[in-house]
CSV table of C-alpha atoms and ligand atoms in Angstrom, one decimal:
chain,number,residue,atom,x,y,z
D,1,UNK,CA,106.7,126.1,151.6
D,2,UNK,CA,103.0,126.7,151.1
D,3,UNK,CA,101.2,124.4,148.7
D,4,UNK,CA,98.1,126.5,148.8
D,5,UNK,CA,97.5,128.7,145.7
D,6,UNK,CA,98.4,132.4,146.0
D,7,UNK,CA,95.8,135.0,145.2
D,8,UNK,CA,96.9,138.6,145.0
D,9,UNK,CA,94.2,141.3,145.3
D,10,UNK,CA,95.3,144.6,143.9
D,11,UNK,CA,93.3,147.2,145.7
D,12,UNK,CA,92.4,146.7,149.4
D,13,UNK,CA,89.2,148.8,149.3
D,14,UNK,CA,85.6,147.8,149.6
D,15,UNK,CA,85.7,145.1,146.9
D,16,UNK,CA,89.2,144.0,147.9
D,17,UNK,CA,88.1,143.4,151.5
D,18,UNK,CA,85.0,141.4,150.5
D,19,UNK,CA,87.1,139.3,148.0
D,20,UNK,CA,89.6,138.5,150.8
D,21,UNK,CA,86.9,137.4,153.2
D,22,UNK,CA,85.1,135.2,150.6
D,23,UNK,CA,88.2,133.6,149.2
D,24,UNK,CA,89.6,132.8,152.6
D,25,UNK,CA,86.3,131.3,153.8
D,26,UNK,CA,86.4,129.0,150.8
D,27,UNK,CA,90.1,128.3,151.4
D,28,UNK,CA,90.9,128.9,147.8
D,29,UNK,CA,94.4,130.1,148.5
D,30,UNK,CA,96.6,132.3,150.6
D,31,UNK,CA,95.8,135.9,150.1
D,32,UNK,CA,97.9,139.1,149.5
D,33,UNK,CA,95.9,142.3,149.9
D,34,UNK,CA,97.9,145.0,148.1
D,35,UNK,CA,97.4,148.7,148.0
D,36,UNK,CA,99.4,151.9,147.4
D,37,UNK,CA,102.0,153.0,150.0
D,38,UNK,CA,99.7,155.6,151.4
D,39,UNK,CA,97.2,152.8,152.2
D,40,UNK,CA,99.7,150.2,153.3
D,41,UNK,CA,98.8,150.3,157.0
D,42,UNK,CA,95.1,150.2,156.1
D,43,UNK,CA,95.7,147.1,153.9
D,44,UNK,CA,97.7,145.5,156.7
D,45,UNK,CA,95.0,146.3,159.3
D,46,UNK,CA,92.2,145.0,157.1
D,47,UNK,CA,94.2,141.8,156.4
D,48,UNK,CA,94.8,141.3,160.1
D,49,UNK,CA,91.1,141.8,160.9
D,50,UNK,CA,90.2,139.3,158.3
D,51,UNK,CA,92.9,136.8,159.3
D,52,UNK,CA,91.5,136.9,162.8
D,53,UNK,CA,88.2,135.6,161.4
D,54,UNK,CA,90.1,132.4,160.8
D,55,UNK,CA,89.9,131.5,164.4
D,56,UNK,CA,86.1,131.9,164.4
D,57,UNK,CA,85.4,130.4,161.0
D,58,UNK,CA,88.1,127.8,161.1
D,59,UNK,CA,90.1,128.4,158.0
D,60,UNK,CA,93.8,128.2,157.6
D,61,UNK,CA,94.4,130.6,154.6
D,62,UNK,CA,96.7,133.4,155.4
D,63,UNK,CA,95.9,137.0,154.6
D,64,UNK,CA,98.8,139.5,154.3
D,65,UNK,CA,98.5,143.2,153.7
D,66,UNK,CA,101.2,145.0,151.7
D,67,UNK,CA,102.2,147.8,149.5
D,68,UNK,CA,105.2,145.9,148.1
D,69,UNK,CA,104.7,144.2,144.7
D,70,UNK,CA,107.4,141.6,145.6
D,71,UNK,CA,104.8,140.1,148.0
D,72,UNK,CA,102.6,139.4,145.1
D,73,UNK,CA,105.3,137.5,143.2
D,74,UNK,CA,104.3,134.3,141.5
D,75,UNK,CA,100.6,134.8,142.3
D,76,UNK,CA,98.3,132.2,140.6
D,77,UNK,CA,95.4,134.5,140.5
D,78,UNK,CA,95.3,138.3,140.4
D,79,UNK,CA,92.1,140.2,140.9
D,80,UNK,CA,92.3,143.9,140.1
D,81,UNK,CA,90.1,146.5,141.8
D,82,UNK,CA,92.6,149.3,141.9
D,83,UNK,CA,91.1,152.6,141.1
D,84,UNK,CA,88.3,154.8,142.2
D,85,UNK,CA,84.6,153.8,142.3
D,86,UNK,CA,81.7,155.9,141.0
D,87,UNK,CA,80.1,158.7,142.9
D,88,UNK,CA,76.4,159.6,142.5
D,89,UNK,CA,75.8,161.1,139.1
D,90,UNK,CA,78.9,159.7,137.5
D,91,UNK,CA,79.0,157.2,134.7
D,92,UNK,CA,81.6,154.4,134.6
D,93,UNK,CA,83.2,156.2,131.7
D,94,UNK,CA,83.8,159.3,133.9
D,95,UNK,CA,86.4,157.2,135.7
D,96,UNK,CA,88.8,156.8,132.7
D,97,UNK,CA,91.0,159.8,133.5
D,98,UNK,CA,91.7,158.5,137.0
D,99,UNK,CA,91.7,154.8,136.5
D,100,UNK,CA,93.7,154.5,133.2
D,101,UNK,CA,97.1,155.5,134.7
D,102,UNK,CA,96.3,153.2,137.7
D,103,UNK,CA,95.5,150.2,135.4
D,104,UNK,CA,98.7,150.8,133.4
D,105,UNK,CA,100.8,150.9,136.6
D,106,UNK,CA,99.1,147.7,137.8
D,107,UNK,CA,99.7,146.0,134.4
D,108,UNK,CA,103.4,146.9,134.4
D,109,UNK,CA,103.9,145.4,137.9
D,110,UNK,CA,101.7,142.4,137.1
D,111,UNK,CA,103.9,141.7,134.1
D,112,UNK,CA,107.0,141.9,136.1
D,113,UNK,CA,105.9,140.1,139.3
D,114,UNK,CA,103.0,137.8,138.3
D,115,UNK,CA,103.7,136.7,134.7
D,116,UNK,CA,101.8,133.4,135.0
D,117,UNK,CA,98.7,134.7,136.8
D,118,UNK,CA,95.1,134.2,135.7
D,119,UNK,CA,93.8,137.8,135.9
D,120,UNK,CA,90.3,139.1,136.6
D,121,UNK,CA,89.9,142.8,136.2
D,122,UNK,CA,87.0,144.6,138.0
D,123,UNK,CA,88.1,148.3,137.8
D,124,UNK,CA,85.8,150.5,135.8
D,125,UNK,CA,85.1,151.3,133.0
D,126,UNK,CA,85.5,147.6,132.9
D,127,UNK,CA,85.6,146.7,129.2
D,128,UNK,CA,88.2,149.4,128.5
D,129,UNK,CA,90.3,148.7,131.6
D,130,UNK,CA,90.6,145.0,130.9
D,131,UNK,CA,91.4,145.8,127.3
D,132,UNK,CA,94.2,148.1,128.4
D,133,UNK,CA,95.5,145.5,130.9
D,134,UNK,CA,95.8,142.9,128.2
D,135,UNK,CA,97.3,145.3,125.6
D,136,UNK,CA,99.9,146.5,128.1
D,137,UNK,CA,100.9,143.1,129.5
D,138,UNK,CA,100.7,141.1,126.3
D,139,UNK,CA,99.2,138.3,128.4
D,140,UNK,CA,97.2,135.8,126.3
D,141,UNK,CA,93.4,136.2,126.3
D,142,UNK,CA,93.1,132.9,128.1
D,143,UNK,CA,94.5,134.6,131.2
D,144,UNK,CA,92.8,138.0,131.2
D,145,UNK,CA,89.1,138.3,131.7
D,146,UNK,CA,86.8,141.0,133.1
D,147,UNK,CA,84.2,140.7,135.7
D,148,UNK,CA,80.8,142.2,134.8
D,149,UNK,CA,78.5,139.6,133.2
D,150,UNK,CA,78.3,137.4,136.4
D,151,UNK,CA,77.2,140.5,138.4
D,152,UNK,CA,74.8,141.9,135.8
D,153,UNK,CA,73.3,138.4,135.4
D,154,UNK,CA,73.0,138.1,139.2
D,155,UNK,CA,71.0,141.4,139.3
D,156,UNK,CA,68.8,140.3,136.4
D,157,UNK,CA,68.2,136.9,138.0
D,158,UNK,CA,67.2,138.4,141.3
D,159,UNK,CA,64.8,141.0,139.8
D,160,UNK,CA,63.2,138.2,137.8
D,161,UNK,CA,62.9,135.9,140.7
D,162,UNK,CA,61.3,138.6,142.9
D,163,UNK,CA,58.8,139.5,140.1
D,164,UNK,CA,57.7,135.9,139.6
D,165,UNK,CA,57.8,134.9,143.3
D,166,UNK,CA,60.1,132.0,142.6
D,167,UNK,CA,63.4,130.9,144.0
D,168,UNK,CA,66.5,132.5,142.5
D,169,UNK,CA,67.8,128.9,142.2
D,170,UNK,CA,65.3,128.2,139.5
D,171,UNK,CA,66.1,131.3,137.3
D,172,UNK,CA,68.6,131.0,134.5
D,173,UNK,CA,69.3,134.5,133.1
D,174,UNK,CA,72.3,135.9,131.3
D,175,UNK,CA,73.4,139.4,130.5
D,176,UNK,CA,76.0,140.0,127.7
D,177,UNK,CA,77.7,142.9,126.0
D,178,UNK,CA,79.6,145.8,127.6
D,179,UNK,CA,79.3,146.7,131.3
D,180,UNK,CA,77.3,149.9,130.7
D,181,UNK,CA,73.9,151.2,130.0
D,182,UNK,CA,73.7,149.2,126.7
D,183,UNK,CA,74.3,145.8,128.3
D,184,UNK,CA,72.2,143.0,126.7
D,185,UNK,CA,69.9,140.9,128.9
D,186,UNK,CA,69.4,137.8,126.7
D,187,UNK,CA,65.7,137.0,127.1
D,188,UNK,CA,65.8,134.2,124.5
D,189,UNK,CA,68.1,132.3,126.8
D,190,UNK,CA,66.3,133.1,130.0
D,191,UNK,CA,64.3,130.4,131.6
D,192,UNK,CA,62.7,129.3,134.9
D,193,UNK,CA,64.1,125.8,135.0
D,194,UNK,CA,63.5,125.4,131.3
D,195,UNK,CA,60.3,127.4,131.0
D,196,UNK,CA,60.8,130.5,128.9
D,197,UNK,CA,60.6,133.6,131.0
D,198,UNK,CA,58.6,135.4,128.2
D,199,UNK,CA,55.8,132.9,128.9
D,200,UNK,CA,55.6,133.8,132.5
D,201,UNK,CA,56.2,137.5,132.7
D,202,UNK,CA,54.3,140.2,130.8
D,203,UNK,CA,56.3,142.4,128.4
D,204,UNK,CA,55.9,145.6,130.3
D,205,UNK,CA,57.2,143.9,133.5
D,206,UNK,CA,60.1,142.5,131.6
D,207,UNK,CA,61.0,145.8,130.1
D,208,UNK,CA,61.0,147.4,133.6
D,209,UNK,CA,63.3,144.6,134.9
D,210,UNK,CA,65.7,145.0,132.0
D,211,UNK,CA,65.8,148.8,132.6
D,212,UNK,CA,66.5,148.2,136.3
D,213,UNK,CA,69.2,145.6,135.5
D,214,UNK,CA,71.0,148.1,133.2
D,215,UNK,CA,70.9,150.7,135.9
D,216,UNK,CA,71.6,148.2,138.7
D,217,UNK,CA,75.0,149.6,139.6
D,218,UNK,CA,73.8,153.2,139.5
D,219,UNK,CA,70.9,152.4,141.7
D,220,UNK,CA,73.3,151.3,144.4
D,221,UNK,CA,75.7,154.2,143.9
D,222,UNK,CA,72.8,156.6,144.4
D,223,UNK,CA,71.8,154.9,147.6
D,224,UNK,CA,75.3,154.4,149.1
D,225,UNK,CA,77.3,157.2,147.7
D,226,UNK,CA,79.8,154.6,146.4
D,227,UNK,CA,79.6,151.6,144.2
D,228,UNK,CA,78.5,148.1,145.1
D,229,UNK,CA,81.0,145.6,146.6
D,230,UNK,CA,79.3,142.5,148.1
D,231,UNK,CA,77.9,141.1,144.8
D,232,UNK,CA,80.9,142.3,142.7
D,233,UNK,CA,83.3,140.5,145.0
D,234,UNK,CA,81.3,137.2,145.0
D,235,UNK,CA,81.0,137.4,141.2
D,236,UNK,CA,84.8,137.5,140.8
D,237,UNK,CA,85.1,134.7,143.4
D,238,UNK,CA,82.9,132.5,141.2
D,239,UNK,CA,85.3,133.1,138.3
D,240,UNK,CA,88.5,132.6,140.4
D,241,UNK,CA,87.0,129.4,141.8
D,242,UNK,CA,86.1,128.1,138.3
D,243,UNK,CA,89.8,128.5,137.4
D,244,UNK,CA,91.4,127.2,140.5
D,245,UNK,CA,89.2,124.2,140.8
D,246,UNK,CA,89.0,123.5,137.0
D,247,UNK,CA,85.2,123.6,137.2
D,248,UNK,CA,84.6,124.4,133.5
D,249,UNK,CA,81.8,126.7,134.3
D,250,UNK,CA,79.9,128.6,131.7
D,251,UNK,CA,79.9,132.2,132.9
D,252,UNK,CA,79.3,135.5,131.1
D,253,UNK,CA,82.6,137.3,131.3
D,254,UNK,CA,84.3,140.2,129.5
D,255,UNK,CA,86.5,138.3,127.0
D,256,UNK,CA,88.9,139.4,124.3
D,257,UNK,CA,87.0,138.6,121.1
D,258,UNK,CA,88.8,137.3,118.0
D,259,UNK,CA,85.9,137.1,115.5
D,260,UNK,CA,83.3,135.6,117.9
D,261,UNK,CA,79.9,137.2,117.5
D,262,UNK,CA,81.4,139.1,114.6
D,263,UNK,CA,83.7,141.3,116.7
D,264,UNK,CA,87.5,141.4,117.0
D,265,UNK,CA,90.1,143.3,119.1
D,266,UNK,CA,87.4,144.2,121.7
D,267,UNK,CA,86.6,143.1,125.2
D,268,UNK,CA,82.9,142.4,125.7
D,269,UNK,CA,80.6,140.2,127.9
D,270,UNK,CA,80.0,136.8,126.2
D,271,UNK,CA,79.5,133.3,127.6
D,272,UNK,CA,82.8,131.6,128.2
D,273,UNK,CA,84.0,128.3,129.7
D,274,UNK,CA,86.3,128.9,132.6
D,275,UNK,CA,88.4,126.0,133.8
D,276,UNK,CA,92.0,125.2,134.7
D,277,UNK,CA,93.1,126.6,131.3
D,278,UNK,CA,91.6,130.0,132.2
D,279,UNK,CA,89.2,131.2,129.5
D,280,UNK,CA,89.1,127.8,127.6
D,281,UNK,CA,86.4,128.7,125.1
D,282,UNK,CA,84.1,131.5,124.0
D,283,UNK,CA,80.6,129.9,123.5
D,284,UNK,CA,78.6,131.3,120.6
D,285,UNK,CA,74.9,131.1,121.3
D,286,UNK,CA,72.2,131.9,118.8
D,287,UNK,CA,70.8,135.4,119.4
D,288,UNK,CA,67.6,136.9,118.1
D,289,UNK,CA,67.8,139.8,115.6
D,290,UNK,CA,66.9,142.3,118.3
D,291,UNK,CA,69.5,140.9,120.6
D,292,UNK,CA,72.1,141.1,117.8
D,293,UNK,CA,71.2,144.8,117.3
D,294,UNK,CA,71.5,145.5,121.0
D,295,UNK,CA,74.9,143.7,121.1
D,296,UNK,CA,76.0,145.9,118.1
D,297,UNK,CA,75.0,149.0,120.0
D,298,UNK,CA,76.8,147.9,123.1
D,299,UNK,CA,79.9,147.0,121.1
D,300,UNK,CA,79.9,150.5,119.6
D,301,UNK,CA,79.8,152.1,123.0
D,302,UNK,CA,82.7,149.9,124.2
D,303,UNK,CA,84.7,150.7,121.1
D,304,UNK,CA,84.3,154.4,121.7
D,305,UNK,CA,85.7,154.2,125.2
D,306,UNK,CA,88.5,151.9,124.1
D,307,UNK,CA,89.4,154.4,121.4
D,308,UNK,CA,89.7,157.1,124.0
D,309,UNK,CA,92.0,154.9,126.0
D,310,UNK,CA,94.1,153.9,123.1
D,311,UNK,CA,94.5,157.6,122.1
D,312,UNK,CA,96.0,158.4,125.5
D,313,UNK,CA,99.6,157.4,125.5
T,1,APR,N1,97.6,150.0,143.0
T,1,APR,C1,96.9,149.4,143.9
T,1,APR,N2,95.8,149.8,144.5
T,1,APR,C2,95.4,151.1,144.1
T,1,APR,C3,96.1,151.8,143.1
T,1,APR,C4,97.3,151.2,142.6
T,1,APR,N3,98.0,151.9,141.7
T,1,APR,N4,95.5,153.0,143.0
T,1,APR,C5,94.4,153.0,143.8
T,1,APR,N5,94.3,151.8,144.5
T,1,APR,C6,93.4,151.4,145.6
T,1,APR,C7,92.9,152.5,146.4
T,1,APR,O1,93.8,153.0,147.3
T,1,APR,C8,91.7,151.9,147.1
T,1,APR,O2,92.0,151.3,148.3
T,1,APR,O3,92.2,150.8,145.0
T,1,APR,C9,91.3,150.7,146.1
T,1,APR,C10,89.9,150.8,145.6
T,1,APR,O4,89.0,150.7,146.6
T,1,APR,P1,87.6,151.5,146.8
T,1,APR,O5,87.9,152.9,146.6
T,1,APR,O6,87.0,151.0,148.0
T,1,APR,O7,86.8,151.0,145.5
T,1,APR,P2,86.0,149.6,145.3
T,1,APR,O8,84.5,149.9,145.7
T,1,APR,O9,86.7,148.5,145.9
T,1,APR,O10,85.9,149.6,143.7
T,1,APR,C11,87.1,149.5,142.9
T,1,APR,O11,86.0,148.4,141.1
T,1,APR,O12,83.8,148.1,140.6
T,1,APR,C12,84.9,148.9,140.4
T,1,APR,O13,84.0,151.0,139.9
T,1,APR,C13,84.7,150.3,140.8
T,1,APR,O14,86.7,151.1,139.7
T,1,APR,C14,86.2,150.7,141.0
T,1,APR,C15,86.8,149.5,141.5
């Protein structure tokens, strides 16, 4: 009997493959790479390819490809990338029609086969898909989070570091709100090892960096013809690792709000503590008036797409 944790990856596409590679390398658990029956052989082949990496890298985690939900039974962590990614010219919201039935199917199976899992949703439009997953499963908010803030913050951090010519290691930057064009880069909490970024970068440069961050996903879709997968996968790995190793990390994640920041019954990116209890706490930081306004605009956009999802029975 394995004593390693079990991690089920729902969707064996681009992000699923990168997730499997990164999780195995860190030996965070045995991995199940799940996809639909039409892609079962593909999932099996990808799993085998990645498992053969073990001989070179020296890890013992197993990676199994499947189209059978029974193989995901009892998973400790579930990471959901099932669905289609964006194509050039599409917004994340354009994916609702395709990805909503998929997320509902995944939620029903997750409820049946993985009732105790900590769930990280990545499928887009993120805030609406994670909302629907929680609503459909009835899982507590501690165990259902969405991955967006870590990725958006990583993009913001990189652009700032490059602009200033400093190491990414010294940049502390956070992006909150919905995972869309209205996301909120929090300049008031953004520092270079404690020095406020607004003291080091001119306003016009900061504005350009914020605009690039907001369009960071679209920039890659335009270049590649499909959406990003390396950084999205590693962002979710950071969240899974925080849970599995009880790290109590403060990470911006899409969390189900129950009055925090003045919002309820909504998933949106906020700073949370992730540890062995899952989402252990939503951290409320002081925001400037302009940031509060941006958050309100972002919440309105998220609410609109959630309303569309709720209306589709
Ligand atoms: N159950 C499991 N897997 C499914 C299901 C389902 N019901 N429906 C589709 N899939 C699988 C597809 O067969 C495909 O292999 O999900 C996989 C998605 O992989 P990619 O098309 O490579 O997409 P990826 O780049 O991994 O992005 C997945 O994450 O960031 C978001 O916008 C992105 O919504 C997209 C998702």
